Amino acid sequence: MAAPASHRRGPTRGRSWPLIFVAILAVHSLAIFLFTRGFLLTRTELDLHSHRDDRTGVSPGCSSWPPPAVDRLVIVVLDALRFDFVAPSTFFQEKQPWMDKLQVLQKLAADEKKSARIFKALADPPTTSLQRLKALTTGGLPTFIDVGNSFGAPAIVEDNIMHQLAKSGKRVVMMGDDTWTQLYPQHFNKSFPYPSFNVKDLDTVDNGVIEHLLPSLHENDWDVLIAHFLGVDHAGHIFGVHSTPMIQKLEQYNQILEDVIDTLRSLSKPGGPHENTLLLVMGDHGQTLNGDHGGGTAEEVETSLFAWSPKTPPDAVLAVLGEDSCNFDLHGNEVCVSTMQQLDFAVTVSALLGIPFPFGSIGRVNPELYALSAGTWDNQKMDIKSCTPWNDLEAWRRRYAEALCVNSWQVKRYIDQYSSSSIIGFSAEYLHHVADLYSKAQANWSEALKSTCQLEIARGEEFKESASSVLQLQIDAYSSFLESFANLARSAWTEFDLWLMGTGLLLMILSVIAQGYTLVKLNSVCQPSDQKNAGVRVIPKLSLAFTLVAIRAASLLSNSYILTEGRVANFLLSTSCIAGVWHSVTKGNFSIEEFVFLLLNIFTRFGIEFGMSKQIAGSTATKEHPVSIVCDIFGSNFCNVFMAIFPIILLALVAYIVLKFSTSAIHERFLKYLIMSGTILSYAFIANHWAAESTLLSHPKANRDIGIRLAPRFVYAIGALSLAISVLCRLFGPVDCLKLNKRITSLSAAMLCSWSPTILILLGRQGSLVALICIIGAWCIIKLQQKYEKDLKLDIIGSCVVNPVSVTQWSLLAVCLFYLTGHWCTFDGLRYGAAFIGFDHFHIIRQGFLLSIDTFGVSHILPVLSLPFIAIYCCNMASKKSKVKDVTINILIQVHLMYGLITAITTTVTIICVTIQRRHLMVWGLFAPKYVFDAIGLLLTDLLICLASLYYC
């Protein structure tokens, strides 16, 4: 009676286990949701706006917004403009090919020191375009969680300079990046937007801007003109900073800017439309050497701002402009560079245009940028009721002090309103410190006005110096208040809800414990009572697997090891290989698979260095690049031919292996022939796509377009069709015609053949090599699993306990493949170009889906879908003498549970790390992105396991 009962329980257990996996997914989703709500709370956005008649709390000496200093403003945004694109190469240790290309800006900065200046503008991370545009126009700090909105920018509800311009009757014309029209849909009198997310297109946006820019400069129907170029950003993403397209773009921009400056100069005569116009040429962020951005490295946050006024200020401006960083350019002319925070941009532009400062702005009116406008030196525009300063410098300081007075009042008003409106607000100590700084500055202001007037009446030289020092002290007092608040906001702005974070972390820990307990109970159920000796022999394997997982998880507590996570995973994987080799040698049972696996890990180690070389800052990254070494040895021609042909040769080898595997693994005749046909066509289209991209072969334009655009779409379509048919075969195919082992093998092979061509083409030319490494690694792990079973004599004793080392190696190999393909856990590690393979236009769902497949394909999708092969090869031997009738389902459940547990443990430790390091300097540049990637990876793993349990069981 026992056997039939067990047999009856088998199908029931197989149907009930998907519910367990769904429960695990639900608990993890809730835990991550709660923790994310506590950790990544966005800054509270106040729907409050400044008004021109605001007066409450303003000091008598600065009772109104600053008067306008410029009549018109031209803002040319060069997306991803690195600082070394603009500054002369003499400011850097080593001259690079991309430097000194914007000669027109350097020449103006050298020849017209009183009216032209280069600034190093420092952005606040995250350095994605949406966050930077939002921060530039609102004057606030960007929020980390808004990174996800970079592909679908919502309209900004916070007060911003675009809203203030519209309310003040200023006419704004925009051309270029369509993100502006998404953020400000109702704020432009005229706009010429162009799609911005096709990173492969270097010219469409730029050509559209060029078409409208120069003609618009001759028009009188605008007060602010914004021209946003994207070519440099896209050239960086696709080709990198070192590339020829990047240099060509910079040279093109130099010519465009020269034409713009000539036009402004020709129309700047007295009475001309640009007599009092200010030109700003700026970047929204920088970029790394490989063209990525989004993080907080120096290359990403350091961008440029160039300011030039056709109307020259008086000589006294040189006393305001700093000379701390000056050097001679290539022509022997002195060029000075200043530094400013991008946080100051919104309030400085508002002061120059005479519009109310955005309500939530926390920046400071930058003195050097403010001084470059000749209008700020015009004494006649100053409303001085009590007395009049006697020289240009004192007049300007008085005007600037008044601007800072309003600036400080506006920031203090925002602090008070934010503290009363926000759920958490600032700490009492923090607020007291800020209020104390503001009170001291305001208490001195009235005294400063009285003392300067009295000293001016005396007219003595000593009194003049005293008056100057009093104004400077007042400027310093306001600047200290504003800078202190900005610095403290950067370090303490994030609102952490520790209760939600703790609840989410506790749920994750409990889920890990529950998963581990479930796995132990399942093993005990599967383990027959006469297998004590086998259980003892499992303990060393279990100990090794636990040690590997624990070491990798513990490494995530260090920022240095997070940066080198790929190397850590490879080291641990190699350690497991060496341990296996050592055990086999001592037992005299060495196999070729262990040697191959060890060699593969050594090769993978160099491949990870190859993939991670994109992260290395500095010019040495390219010089030490493995491809560069090959090119230096054999010559560039050989290198070009090799790089074009070798991936296709490997692709043919991968196609042969996949076809041979699918022939033997898929047993249903209809499904076999369909999958084989689809695989052959897919790999042929991939080869055609790579050949069309190659410059070595000449193709007719029509054939080239088919290969580049249509071939990837055919691959996607074939993969989707194969996936749909395999699912239909699972749902409606005959169940009893094949044994369970063979049926699961067929379904697994069909699933992998459906997904792999899409993932391979998205990976680019490296895809065939990565696929080969993946195949060899999986083959070695499965063969070593078989060896483990033979060592335990499972064909006699009938155990159905999975080797935990094999599953751990499977997980570590997936991590290695993630870094091998050039990914890493930051938003600038996303390969945006992969989202546009086969497409020219941006669609958020389509491109988001392709980018997700490229990012998680080899690290999550393929590893989880191929887990049944570990179980099946274990079942083939264990089921012969096992007393457990549903041995196949039990082993498959064990494998999925074990793999999900490993992923959950690493994610839990990542959450612990983020909780501990929430005040760390690198929290938003490193720890938070790592948490986001691990959390998404865990949920994706759980989801795939749920679907796999339904598909295979």
Tab-separated table of N, CA and C in Angstrom, residues 442-554:
chain	number	residue	atom	x	y	z
A	442	GLN	N	21.618	87.758	8.157
A	442	GLN	CA	20.602	88.797	8.066
A	442	GLN	C	20.832	89.919	9.084
A	443	ALA	N	21.318	89.570	10.272
A	443	ALA	CA	21.566	90.588	11.300
A	443	ALA	C	22.646	91.565	10.857
A	444	ASN	N	23.586	91.087	10.054
A	444	ASN	CA	24.675	91.947	9.601
A	444	ASN	C	24.274	92.816	8.412
A	445	TRP	N	23.177	92.445	7.709
A	445	TRP	CA	22.854	93.117	6.454
A	445	TRP	C	22.444	94.573	6.678
A	446	SER	N	21.554	94.819	7.633
A	446	SER	CA	21.135	96.194	7.900
A	446	SER	C	22.303	97.041	8.361
A	447	GLU	N	23.144	96.479	9.227
A	447	GLU	CA	24.329	97.204	9.690
A	447	GLU	C	25.281	97.463	8.545
A	448	ALA	N	25.377	96.504	7.629
A	448	ALA	CA	26.281	96.685	6.484
A	448	ALA	C	25.796	97.832	5.606
A	449	LEU	N	24.474	97.936	5.389
A	449	LEU	CA	23.951	99.025	4.568
A	449	LEU	C	24.231	100.378	5.209
A	450	LYS	N	24.016	100.482	6.523
A	450	LYS	CA	24.257	101.744	7.215
A	450	LYS	C	25.732	102.119	7.190
A	451	SER	N	26.582	101.147	7.488
A	451	SER	CA	28.018	101.455	7.584
A	451	SER	C	28.596	101.816	6.233
A	452	THR	N	28.155	101.143	5.166
A	452	THR	CA	28.704	101.479	3.849
A	452	THR	C	28.277	102.870	3.434
A	453	CYS	N	27.027	103.259	3.728
A	453	CYS	CA	26.578	104.610	3.387
A	453	CYS	C	27.366	105.659	4.159
A	454	GLN	N	27.571	105.445	5.452
A	454	GLN	CA	28.327	106.397	6.257
A	454	GLN	C	29.762	106.495	5.771
A	455	LEU	N	30.329	105.362	5.431
A	455	LEU	CA	31.726	105.381	4.970
A	455	LEU	C	31.846	106.015	3.606
A	456	GLU	N	30.817	105.864	2.757
A	456	GLU	CA	30.881	106.470	1.434
A	456	GLU	C	30.814	107.991	1.528
A	457	ILE	N	30.043	108.491	2.511
A	457	ILE	CA	29.950	109.950	2.671
A	457	ILE	C	31.297	110.530	3.062
A	458	ALA	N	32.037	109.772	3.876
A	458	ALA	CA	33.356	110.267	4.306
A	458	ALA	C	34.331	110.351	3.143
A	459	ARG	N	34.234	109.456	2.181
A	459	ARG	CA	35.026	109.498	0.951
A	459	ARG	C	36.525	109.321	1.152
A	460	GLY	N	36.984	108.988	2.314
A	460	GLY	CA	38.407	108.754	2.505
A	460	GLY	C	38.810	107.383	1.979
A	461	GLU	N	40.093	107.246	1.643
A	461	GLU	CA	40.560	105.981	1.094
A	461	GLU	C	40.405	104.852	2.102
A	462	GLU	N	40.718	105.136	3.378
A	462	GLU	CA	40.582	104.098	4.388
A	462	GLU	C	39.131	103.676	4.542
A	463	PHE	N	38.232	104.675	4.451
A	463	PHE	CA	36.812	104.362	4.578
A	463	PHE	C	36.319	103.555	3.376
A	464	LYS	N	36.884	103.871	2.201
A	464	LYS	CA	36.499	103.104	1.007
A	464	LYS	C	36.883	101.643	1.173
A	465	GLU	N	38.089	101.405	1.681
A	465	GLU	CA	38.527	100.033	1.908
A	465	GLU	C	37.653	99.351	2.955
A	466	SER	N	37.245	100.095	3.989
A	466	SER	CA	36.379	99.528	5.018
A	466	SER	C	35.012	99.175	4.444
A	467	ALA	N	34.475	100.080	3.609
A	467	ALA	CA	33.182	99.803	2.975
A	467	ALA	C	33.263	98.555	2.100
A	468	SER	N	34.374	98.446	1.356
A	468	SER	CA	34.560	97.280	0.502
A	468	SER	C	34.630	96.003	1.325
A	469	SER	N	35.342	96.047	2.436
A	469	SER	CA	35.476	94.862	3.268
A	469	SER	C	34.145	94.492	3.913
A	470	VAL	N	33.329	95.523	4.286
A	470	VAL	CA	32.022	95.230	4.882
A	470	VAL	C	31.130	94.502	3.884
A	471	LEU	N	31.092	94.968	2.643
A	471	LEU	CA	30.291	94.298	1.626
A	471	LEU	C	30.799	92.882	1.361
A	472	GLN	N	32.131	92.727	1.318
A	472	GLN	CA	32.692	91.407	1.067
A	472	GLN	C	32.373	90.453	2.204
A	473	LEU	N	32.404	90.946	3.436
A	473	LEU	CA	32.048	90.115	4.575
A	473	LEU	C	30.588	89.672	4.500
A	474	GLN	N	29.723	90.592	4.043
A	474	GLN	CA	28.312	90.238	3.914
A	474	GLN	C	28.123	89.187	2.817
A	475	ILE	N	28.838	89.361	1.711
A	475	ILE	CA	28.787	88.366	0.634
A	475	ILE	C	29.260	87.016	1.154
A	476	ASP	N	30.336	87.033	1.934
A	476	ASP	CA	30.862	85.789	2.490
A	476	ASP	C	29.866	85.142	3.445
A	477	ALA	N	29.135	85.968	4.214
A	477	ALA	CA	28.157	85.425	5.163
A	477	ALA	C	27.019	84.722	4.438
A	478	TYR	N	26.481	85.361	3.397
A	478	TYR	CA	25.422	84.724	2.616
A	478	TYR	C	25.939	83.470	1.896
A	479	SER	N	27.143	83.587	1.343
A	479	SER	CA	27.720	82.438	0.638
A	479	SER	C	27.931	81.271	1.584
A	480	SER	N	28.362	81.568	2.824
A	480	SER	CA	28.563	80.501	3.804
A	480	SER	C	27.259	79.785	4.120
A	481	PHE	N	26.180	80.556	4.267
A	481	PHE	CA	24.873	79.945	4.526
A	481	PHE	C	24.442	79.056	3.364
A	482	LEU	N	24.555	79.570	2.150
A	482	LEU	CA	24.088	78.827	0.984
A	482	LEU	C	24.945	77.588	0.720
A	483	GLU	N	26.250	77.736	0.826
A	483	GLU	CA	27.132	76.603	0.582
A	483	GLU	C	26.983	75.552	1.673
A	484	SER	N	26.799	75.981	2.910
A	484	SER	CA	26.629	75.027	4.003
A	484	SER	C	25.374	74.196	3.806
A	485	PHE	N	24.281	74.866	3.421
A	485	PHE	CA	23.053	74.109	3.216
A	485	PHE	C	23.192	73.137	2.043
A	486	ALA	N	23.836	73.568	0.952
A	486	ALA	CA	24.003	72.685	-0.203
A	486	ALA	C	24.843	71.467	0.160
A	487	ASN	N	25.925	71.688	0.909
A	487	ASN	CA	26.790	70.569	1.298
A	487	ASN	C	26.076	69.612	2.243
A	488	LEU	N	25.354	70.176	3.207
A	488	LEU	CA	24.631	69.323	4.136
A	488	LEU	C	23.499	68.581	3.439
A	489	ALA	N	22.864	69.227	2.460
A	489	ALA	CA	21.788	68.566	1.721
A	489	ALA	C	22.324	67.371	0.943
A	490	ARG	N	23.522	67.512	0.382
A	490	ARG	CA	24.110	66.398	-0.369
A	490	ARG	C	24.389	65.204	0.536
A	491	SER	N	24.790	65.470	1.762
A	491	SER	CA	25.155	64.379	2.665
A	491	SER	C	23.973	63.826	3.435
A	492	ALA	N	22.917	64.611	3.606
A	492	ALA	CA	21.814	64.168	4.460
A	492	ALA	C	20.444	64.322	3.825
A	493	TRP	N	20.395	64.507	2.488
A	493	TRP	CA	19.102	64.781	1.855
A	493	TRP	C	18.220	63.551	1.823
A	494	THR	N	18.821	62.408	1.569
A	494	THR	CA	18.015	61.210	1.387
A	494	THR	C	17.234	60.894	2.649
A	495	GLU	N	15.952	60.675	2.473
A	495	GLU	CA	15.081	60.359	3.607
A	495	GLU	C	14.983	58.848	3.751
A	496	PHE	N	15.664	58.297	4.738
A	496	PHE	CA	15.625	56.865	4.966
A	496	PHE	C	14.545	56.545	5.998
A	497	ASP	N	13.611	55.695	5.616
A	497	ASP	CA	12.601	55.216	6.547
A	497	ASP	C	13.119	53.888	7.105
A	498	LEU	N	13.738	53.949	8.268
A	498	LEU	CA	14.396	52.769	8.829
A	498	LEU	C	13.394	51.671	9.179
A	499	TRP	N	12.152	52.053	9.506
A	499	TRP	CA	11.155	51.032	9.835
A	499	TRP	C	10.829	50.200	8.593
A	500	LEU	N	10.588	50.864	7.467
A	500	LEU	CA	10.311	50.117	6.234
A	500	LEU	C	11.529	49.315	5.792
A	501	MET	N	12.709	49.910	5.886
A	501	MET	CA	13.923	49.188	5.515
A	501	MET	C	14.108	47.960	6.389
A	502	GLY	N	13.897	48.118	7.703
A	502	GLY	CA	14.050	46.981	8.605
A	502	GLY	C	13.025	45.897	8.349
A	503	THR	N	11.780	46.292	8.049
A	503	THR	CA	10.739	45.306	7.751
A	503	THR	C	11.072	44.515	6.494
A	504	GLY	N	11.521	45.229	5.445
A	504	GLY	CA	11.898	44.542	4.216
A	504	GLY	C	13.065	43.593	4.431
A	505	LEU	N	14.074	44.038	5.186
A	505	LEU	CA	15.234	43.186	5.466
A	505	LEU	C	14.826	41.963	6.278
A	506	LEU	N	13.959	42.158	7.274
A	506	LEU	CA	13.510	41.028	8.089
A	506	LEU	C	12.759	40.005	7.249
A	507	LEU	N	11.916	40.477	6.339
A	507	LEU	CA	11.201	39.550	5.457
A	507	LEU	C	12.165	38.758	4.580
A	508	MET	N	13.211	39.421	4.085
A	508	MET	CA	14.197	38.718	3.266
A	508	MET	C	14.921	37.652	4.078
A	509	ILE	N	15.311	37.982	5.293
A	509	ILE	CA	16.003	37.006	6.137
A	509	ILE	C	15.096	35.819	6.446
A	510	LEU	N	13.839	36.089	6.784
A	510	LEU	CA	12.895	35.012	7.074
A	510	LEU	C	12.657	34.140	5.839
A	511	SER	N	12.602	34.765	4.666
A	511	SER	CA	12.389	33.976	3.445
A	511	SER	C	13.573	33.074	3.160
A	512	VAL	N	14.785	33.573	3.414
A	512	VAL	CA	15.979	32.752	3.216
A	512	VAL	C	15.960	31.561	4.179
A	513	ILE	N	15.604	31.810	5.427
A	513	ILE	CA	15.518	30.727	6.405
A	513	ILE	C	14.466	29.704	5.981
A	514	ALA	N	13.308	30.205	5.530
A	514	ALA	CA	12.235	29.295	5.113
A	514	ALA	C	12.648	28.481	3.892
A	515	GLN	N	13.334	29.112	2.929
A	515	GLN	CA	13.797	28.372	1.762
A	515	GLN	C	14.806	27.306	2.153
A	516	GLY	N	15.728	27.659	3.047
A	516	GLY	CA	16.710	26.674	3.491
A	516	GLY	C	16.063	25.517	4.221
A	517	TYR	N	15.091	25.815	5.085
A	517	TYR	CA	14.391	24.752	5.821
A	517	TYR	C	13.622	23.849	4.858
A	518	THR	N	12.958	24.448	3.879
A	518	THR	CA	12.210	23.659	2.893
A	518	THR	C	13.130	22.737	2.118
A	519	LEU	N	14.300	23.243	1.755
A	519	LEU	CA	15.257	22.430	1.007
A	519	LEU	C	15.750	21.261	1.850
A	520	VAL	N	16.031	21.506	3.121
A	520	VAL	CA	16.481	20.430	4.010
A	520	VAL	C	15.398	19.368	4.171
A	521	LYS	N	14.150	19.812	4.364
A	521	LYS	CA	13.054	18.858	4.518
A	521	LYS	C	12.855	18.038	3.249
A	522	LEU	N	12.977	18.679	2.103
A	522	LEU	CA	12.817	17.956	0.848
A	522	LEU	C	13.909	16.917	0.689
A	523	ASN	N	15.137	17.264	1.068
A	523	ASN	CA	16.236	16.306	0.990
A	523	ASN	C	16.002	15.117	1.921
A	524	SER	N	15.473	15.397	3.105
A	524	SER	CA	15.217	14.312	4.049
A	524	SER	C	14.108	13.391	3.556
A	525	VAL	N	13.124	13.962	2.862
A	525	VAL	CA	12.057	13.141	2.295
A	525	VAL	C	12.593	12.254	1.183
A	526	CYS	N	13.497	12.838	0.374
A	526	CYS	CA	14.036	12.098	-0.765
A	526	CYS	C	15.061	11.053	-0.336
A	527	GLN	N	15.700	11.263	0.805
A	527	GLN	CA	16.784	10.395	1.234
A	527	GLN	C	16.225	9.120	1.861
A	528	PRO	N	16.453	7.970	1.291
A	528	PRO	CA	15.995	6.721	1.911
A	528	PRO	C	16.682	6.487	3.241
A	529	SER	N	16.052	5.671	4.070
A	529	SER	CA	16.565	5.446	5.424
A	529	SER	C	17.878	4.692	5.440
A	530	ASP	N	18.222	3.955	4.405
A	530	ASP	CA	19.458	3.165	4.403
A	530	ASP	C	20.615	3.932	3.778
A	531	GLN	N	20.573	5.263	3.783
A	531	GLN	CA	21.586	6.044	3.080
A	531	GLN	C	22.380	6.923	4.021
A	532	LYS	N	22.622	6.507	5.216
A	532	LYS	CA	23.386	7.303	6.154
A	532	LYS	C	24.803	7.536	5.633
A	533	ASN	N	25.387	6.509	5.032
A	533	ASN	CA	26.749	6.650	4.518
A	533	ASN	C	26.811	7.675	3.399
A	534	ALA	N	25.801	7.664	2.518
A	534	ALA	CA	25.756	8.656	1.435
A	534	ALA	C	25.586	10.046	1.989
A	535	GLY	N	24.739	10.181	3.044
A	535	GLY	CA	24.545	11.490	3.654
A	535	GLY	C	25.836	12.039	4.217
A	536	VAL	N	26.626	11.175	4.818
A	536	VAL	CA	27.912	11.623	5.362
A	536	VAL	C	28.822	12.107	4.247
A	537	ARG	N	28.784	11.439	3.102
A	537	ARG	CA	29.651	11.825	1.993
A	537	ARG	C	29.170	13.101	1.307
A	538	VAL	N	27.918	13.489	1.539
A	538	VAL	CA	27.402	14.737	0.962
A	538	VAL	C	27.896	15.944	1.750
A	539	ILE	N	28.195	15.747	3.024
A	539	ILE	CA	28.548	16.874	3.890
A	539	ILE	C	29.735	17.684	3.361
A	540	PRO	N	30.842	17.092	2.905
A	540	PRO	CA	31.940	17.916	2.369
A	540	PRO	C	31.511	18.785	1.196
A	541	LYS	N	30.696	18.218	0.298
A	541	LYS	CA	30.206	19.009	-0.834
A	541	LYS	C	29.329	20.158	-0.359
A	542	LEU	N	28.468	19.860	0.607
A	542	LEU	CA	27.597	20.894	1.141
A	542	LEU	C	28.404	21.987	1.833
A	543	SER	N	29.442	21.598	2.539
A	543	SER	CA	30.299	22.567	3.226
A	543	SER	C	31.023	23.460	2.227
A	544	LEU	N	31.524	22.849	1.150
A	544	LEU	CA	32.221	23.639	0.127
A	544	LEU	C	31.268	24.625	-0.531
A	545	ALA	N	30.059	24.158	-0.871
A	545	ALA	CA	29.084	25.043	-1.507
A	545	ALA	C	28.707	26.190	-0.579
A	546	PHE	N	28.465	25.874	0.696
A	546	PHE	CA	28.110	26.922	1.653
A	546	PHE	C	29.245	27.926	1.818
A	547	THR	N	30.469	27.448	1.827
A	547	THR	CA	31.628	28.343	1.970
A	547	THR	C	31.743	29.280	0.777
A	548	LEU	N	31.538	28.744	-0.426
A	548	LEU	CA	31.620	29.580	-1.623
A	548	LEU	C	30.545	30.662	-1.610
A	549	VAL	N	29.318	30.274	-1.275
A	549	VAL	CA	28.220	31.250	-1.232
A	549	VAL	C	28.463	32.279	-0.140
A	550	ALA	N	28.936	31.836	1.026
A	550	ALA	CA	29.160	32.750	2.148
A	550	ALA	C	30.268	33.747	1.835
A	551	ILE	N	31.344	33.283	1.197
A	551	ILE	CA	32.452	34.190	0.875
A	551	ILE	C	31.999	35.225	-0.146
A	552	ARG	N	31.269	34.772	-1.165
A	552	ARG	CA	30.798	35.744	-2.166
A	552	ARG	C	29.837	36.749	-1.542
A	553	ALA	N	28.938	36.269	-0.679
A	553	ALA	CA	27.993	37.171	-0.036
A	553	ALA	C	28.723	38.163	0.867
A	554	ALA	N	29.706	37.683	1.626
A	554	ALA	CA	30.447	38.574	2.532
A	554	ALA	C	31.239	39.614	1.763
